[in-house]
Amino acid sequence: MGAPIRHYTATTPGGEVFTANVERDFRYDPYRDFLVCAHCGWSPSLLTTGKTIDMAGEHLASAHGAVHGLSQQENESFRKARLIVLPIAAVLLIGLFVCLRS
Ligand SMILES: [Zn+2]
């Protein structure tokens, strides 16, 4: 499947942690994001991208009893990739401005 880009985690009253991942599949153009439960293979079809945390939280709560501490974390490697790409984009933009002004 795709590369996990984000994790939604929630905890049961007993302290067990459950995770649902957002996986980005680059085989599609444009890419598609899938929400996949790491514990039972649940994967709804994503119609909107804005409410994935609600869908993940609802599933983790209703299917696994993980009702506490719903949180999202971005995948570490994707976060690092963006930290590298942003300065490069900034440098390119500055270069473009310099070219346009001269
Ligand atoms: Zn599940």
PDB file of N, CA and C in Angstrom, residues 2-47:
ATOM      1  N   GLY A   2       0.263   2.354   0.428  1.00  0.00           N
ATOM      2  CA  GLY A   2       0.969   3.622   0.387  1.00  0.00           C
ATOM      3  C   GLY A   2       1.895   3.820   1.559  1.00  0.00           C
ATOM      4  N   ALA A   3       2.477   4.987   1.603  1.00  0.00           N
ATOM      5  CA  ALA A   3       3.367   5.346   2.698  1.00  0.00           C
ATOM      6  C   ALA A   3       2.562   6.027   3.797  1.00  0.00           C
ATOM      7  N   PRO A   4       2.718   5.574   5.045  1.00  0.00           N
ATOM      8  CA  PRO A   4       2.002   6.236   6.128  1.00  0.00           C
ATOM      9  C   PRO A   4       2.548   7.642   6.344  1.00  0.00           C
ATOM     10  N   ILE A   5       1.673   8.631   6.277  1.00  0.00           N
ATOM     11  CA  ILE A   5       2.132  10.012   6.446  1.00  0.00           C
ATOM     12  C   ILE A   5       1.652  10.609   7.751  1.00  0.00           C
ATOM     13  N   ARG A   6       0.651   9.975   8.364  1.00  0.00           N
ATOM     14  CA  ARG A   6       0.128  10.535   9.601  1.00  0.00           C
ATOM     15  C   ARG A   6      -0.452   9.406  10.443  1.00  0.00           C
ATOM     16  N   HIS A   7      -0.327   9.539  11.736  1.00  0.00           N
ATOM     17  CA  HIS A   7      -0.856   8.531  12.644  1.00  0.00           C
ATOM     18  C   HIS A   7      -1.876   9.175  13.574  1.00  0.00           C
ATOM     19  N   TYR A   8      -2.995   8.504  13.736  1.00  0.00           N
ATOM     20  CA  TYR A   8      -3.959   8.912  14.756  1.00  0.00           C
ATOM     21  C   TYR A   8      -3.912   7.860  15.847  1.00  0.00           C
ATOM     22  N   THR A   9      -3.701   8.296  17.068  1.00  0.00           N
ATOM     23  CA  THR A   9      -3.655   7.347  18.168  1.00  0.00           C
ATOM     24  C   THR A   9      -4.680   7.717  19.217  1.00  0.00           C
ATOM     25  N   ALA A  10      -5.211   6.695  19.883  1.00  0.00           N
ATOM     26  CA  ALA A  10      -6.127   6.896  20.999  1.00  0.00           C
ATOM     27  C   ALA A  10      -5.897   5.768  22.002  1.00  0.00           C
ATOM     28  N   THR A  11      -6.263   6.017  23.235  1.00  0.00           N
ATOM     29  CA  THR A  11      -5.961   5.091  24.315  1.00  0.00           C
ATOM     30  C   THR A  11      -7.244   4.583  24.952  1.00  0.00           C
ATOM     31  N   THR A  12      -7.263   3.298  25.282  1.00  0.00           N
ATOM     32  CA  THR A  12      -8.414   2.729  25.988  1.00  0.00           C
ATOM     33  C   THR A  12      -8.321   3.108  27.457  1.00  0.00           C
ATOM     34  N   PRO A  13      -9.458   2.963  28.192  1.00  0.00           N
ATOM     35  CA  PRO A  13      -9.407   3.216  29.638  1.00  0.00           C
ATOM     36  C   PRO A  13      -8.356   2.336  30.321  1.00  0.00           C
ATOM     37  N   GLY A  14      -8.054   1.168  29.723  1.00  0.00           N
ATOM     38  CA  GLY A  14      -7.059   0.284  30.303  1.00  0.00           C
ATOM     39  C   GLY A  14      -5.627   0.640  29.943  1.00  0.00           C
ATOM     40  N   GLY A  15      -5.442   1.676  29.118  1.00  0.00           N
ATOM     41  CA  GLY A  15      -4.097   2.135  28.789  1.00  0.00           C
ATOM     42  C   GLY A  15      -3.535   1.550  27.507  1.00  0.00           C
ATOM     43  N   GLU A  16      -4.352   0.800  26.780  1.00  0.00           N
ATOM     44  CA  GLU A  16      -3.868   0.230  25.523  1.00  0.00           C
ATOM     45  C   GLU A  16      -3.989   1.265  24.408  1.00  0.00           C
ATOM     46  N   VAL A  17      -2.963   1.372  23.590  1.00  0.00           N
ATOM     47  CA  VAL A  17      -2.933   2.395  22.550  1.00  0.00           C
ATOM     48  C   VAL A  17      -3.293   1.768  21.201  1.00  0.00           C
ATOM     49  N   PHE A  18      -4.213   2.412  20.494  1.00  0.00           N
ATOM     50  CA  PHE A  18      -4.588   1.964  19.158  1.00  0.00           C
ATOM     51  C   PHE A  18      -4.257   3.049  18.151  1.00  0.00           C
ATOM     52  N   THR A  19      -3.904   2.609  16.963  1.00  0.00           N
ATOM     53  CA  THR A  19      -3.421   3.537  15.937  1.00  0.00           C
ATOM     54  C   THR A  19      -4.155   3.333  14.628  1.00  0.00           C
ATOM     55  N   ALA A  20      -4.516   4.429  13.984  1.00  0.00           N
ATOM     56  CA  ALA A  20      -4.986   4.397  12.602  1.00  0.00           C
ATOM     57  C   ALA A  20      -4.051   5.290  11.795  1.00  0.00           C
ATOM     58  N   ASN A  21      -3.683   4.844  10.616  1.00  0.00           N
ATOM     59  CA  ASN A  21      -2.721   5.576   9.797  1.00  0.00           C
ATOM     60  C   ASN A  21      -3.378   6.174   8.565  1.00  0.00           C
ATOM     61  N   VAL A  22      -2.902   7.345   8.182  1.00  0.00           N
ATOM     62  CA  VAL A  22      -3.239   7.871   6.868  1.00  0.00           C
ATOM     63  C   VAL A  22      -2.106   7.481   5.943  1.00  0.00           C
ATOM     64  N   GLU A  23      -2.440   6.716   4.909  1.00  0.00           N
ATOM     65  CA  GLU A  23      -1.427   6.273   3.961  1.00  0.00           C
ATOM     66  C   GLU A  23      -1.625   6.981   2.635  1.00  0.00           C
ATOM     67  N   ARG A  24      -0.534   7.502   2.115  1.00  0.00           N
ATOM     68  CA  ARG A  24      -0.587   8.214   0.843  1.00  0.00           C
ATOM     69  C   ARG A  24      -0.114   7.295  -0.257  1.00  0.00           C
ATOM     70  N   ASP A  25      -0.964   7.095  -1.241  1.00  0.00           N
ATOM     71  CA  ASP A  25      -0.634   6.196  -2.336  1.00  0.00           C
ATOM     72  C   ASP A  25      -0.253   6.999  -3.568  1.00  0.00           C
ATOM     73  N   PHE A  26       1.028   6.918  -3.937  1.00  0.00           N
ATOM     74  CA  PHE A  26       1.541   7.737  -5.029  1.00  0.00           C
ATOM     75  C   PHE A  26       1.333   7.081  -6.394  1.00  0.00           C
ATOM     76  N   ARG A  27       0.692   5.915  -6.388  1.00  0.00           N
ATOM     77  CA  ARG A  27       0.442   5.293  -7.678  1.00  0.00           C
ATOM     78  C   ARG A  27      -0.678   6.012  -8.422  1.00  0.00           C
ATOM     79  N   TYR A  28      -1.417   6.838  -7.701  1.00  0.00           N
ATOM     80  CA  TYR A  28      -2.470   7.612  -8.345  1.00  0.00           C
ATOM     81  C   TYR A  28      -1.954   9.002  -8.673  1.00  0.00           C
ATOM     82  N   ASP A  29      -2.512   9.632  -9.655  1.00  0.00           N
ATOM     83  CA  ASP A  29      -2.139  10.994 -10.008  1.00  0.00           C
ATOM     84  C   ASP A  29      -3.409  11.824 -10.141  1.00  0.00           C
ATOM     85  N   PRO A  30      -3.723  12.770  -9.256  1.00  0.00           N
ATOM     86  CA  PRO A  30      -2.913  13.087  -8.066  1.00  0.00           C
ATOM     87  C   PRO A  30      -2.970  11.967  -7.027  1.00  0.00           C
ATOM     88  N   TYR A  31      -2.063  12.012  -6.074  1.00  0.00           N
ATOM     89  CA  TYR A  31      -2.001  10.969  -5.061  1.00  0.00           C
ATOM     90  C   TYR A  31      -3.324  10.861  -4.297  1.00  0.00           C
ATOM     91  N   ARG A  32      -3.539   9.705  -3.699  1.00  0.00           N
ATOM     92  CA  ARG A  32      -4.736   9.526  -2.878  1.00  0.00           C
ATOM     93  C   ARG A  32      -4.337   9.133  -1.469  1.00  0.00           C
ATOM     94  N   ASP A  33      -5.099   9.641  -0.509  1.00  0.00           N
ATOM     95  CA  ASP A  33      -4.867   9.287   0.887  1.00  0.00           C
ATOM     96  C   ASP A  33      -5.898   8.267   1.345  1.00  0.00           C
ATOM     97  N   PHE A  34      -5.424   7.282   2.084  1.00  0.00           N
ATOM     98  CA  PHE A  34      -6.315   6.266   2.640  1.00  0.00           C
ATOM     99  C   PHE A  34      -6.171   6.253   4.149  1.00  0.00           C
ATOM    100  N   LEU A  35      -7.286   6.043   4.799  1.00  0.00           N
ATOM    101  CA  LEU A  35      -7.256   5.880   6.243  1.00  0.00           C
ATOM    102  C   LEU A  35      -7.320   4.384   6.538  1.00  0.00           C
ATOM    103  N   VAL A  36      -6.349   3.882   7.267  1.00  0.00           N
ATOM    104  CA  VAL A  36      -6.247   2.448   7.516  1.00  0.00           C
ATOM    105  C   VAL A  36      -6.020   2.190   8.997  1.00  0.00           C
ATOM    106  N   CYS A  37      -6.835   1.320   9.574  1.00  0.00           N
ATOM    107  CA  CYS A  37      -6.635   0.945  10.964  1.00  0.00           C
ATOM    108  C   CYS A  37      -5.504  -0.074  11.043  1.00  0.00           C
ATOM    109  N   ALA A  38      -4.589   0.135  11.982  1.00  0.00           N
ATOM    110  CA  ALA A  38      -3.435  -0.759  12.108  1.00  0.00           C
ATOM    111  C   ALA A  38      -3.798  -2.057  12.810  1.00  0.00           C
ATOM    112  N   HIS A  39      -5.026  -2.172  13.313  1.00  0.00           N
ATOM    113  CA  HIS A  39      -5.368  -3.313  14.160  1.00  0.00           C
ATOM    114  C   HIS A  39      -6.406  -4.252  13.556  1.00  0.00           C
ATOM    115  N   CYS A  40      -7.251  -3.750  12.667  1.00  0.00           N
ATOM    116  CA  CYS A  40      -8.296  -4.636  12.154  1.00  0.00           C
ATOM    117  C   CYS A  40      -8.488  -4.508  10.652  1.00  0.00           C
ATOM    118  N   GLY A  41      -7.663  -3.707   9.974  1.00  0.00           N
ATOM    119  CA  GLY A  41      -7.788  -3.603   8.536  1.00  0.00           C
ATOM    120  C   GLY A  41      -8.933  -2.735   8.061  1.00  0.00           C
ATOM    121  N   TRP A  42      -9.581  -2.031   8.987  1.00  0.00           N
ATOM    122  CA  TRP A  42     -10.651  -1.099   8.617  1.00  0.00           C
ATOM    123  C   TRP A  42     -10.088   0.001   7.735  1.00  0.00           C
ATOM    124  N   SER A  43     -10.762   0.264   6.613  1.00  0.00           N
ATOM    125  CA  SER A  43     -10.297   1.320   5.720  1.00  0.00           C
ATOM    126  C   SER A  43     -11.472   1.910   4.959  1.00  0.00           C
ATOM    127  N   PRO A  44     -11.997   3.021   5.436  1.00  0.00           N
ATOM    128  CA  PRO A  44     -13.138   3.627   4.743  1.00  0.00           C
ATOM    129  C   PRO A  44     -12.668   4.331   3.485  1.00  0.00           C
ATOM    130  N   SER A  45     -13.552   4.521   2.547  1.00  0.00           N
ATOM    131  CA  SER A  45     -13.192   5.323   1.386  1.00  0.00           C
ATOM    132  C   SER A  45     -13.249   6.784   1.801  1.00  0.00           C
ATOM    133  N   LEU A  46     -12.186   7.493   1.504  1.00  0.00           N
ATOM    134  CA  LEU A  46     -12.088   8.888   1.947  1.00  0.00           C
ATOM    135  C   LEU A  46     -12.743   9.807   0.916  1.00  0.00           C
ATOM    136  N   LEU A  47     -13.812  10.445   1.330  1.00  0.00           N
ATOM    137  CA  LEU A  47     -14.461  11.383   0.424  1.00  0.00           C
ATOM    138  C   LEU A  47     -13.966  12.792   0.665  1.00  0.00           C
TER     139      LEU A  47
END
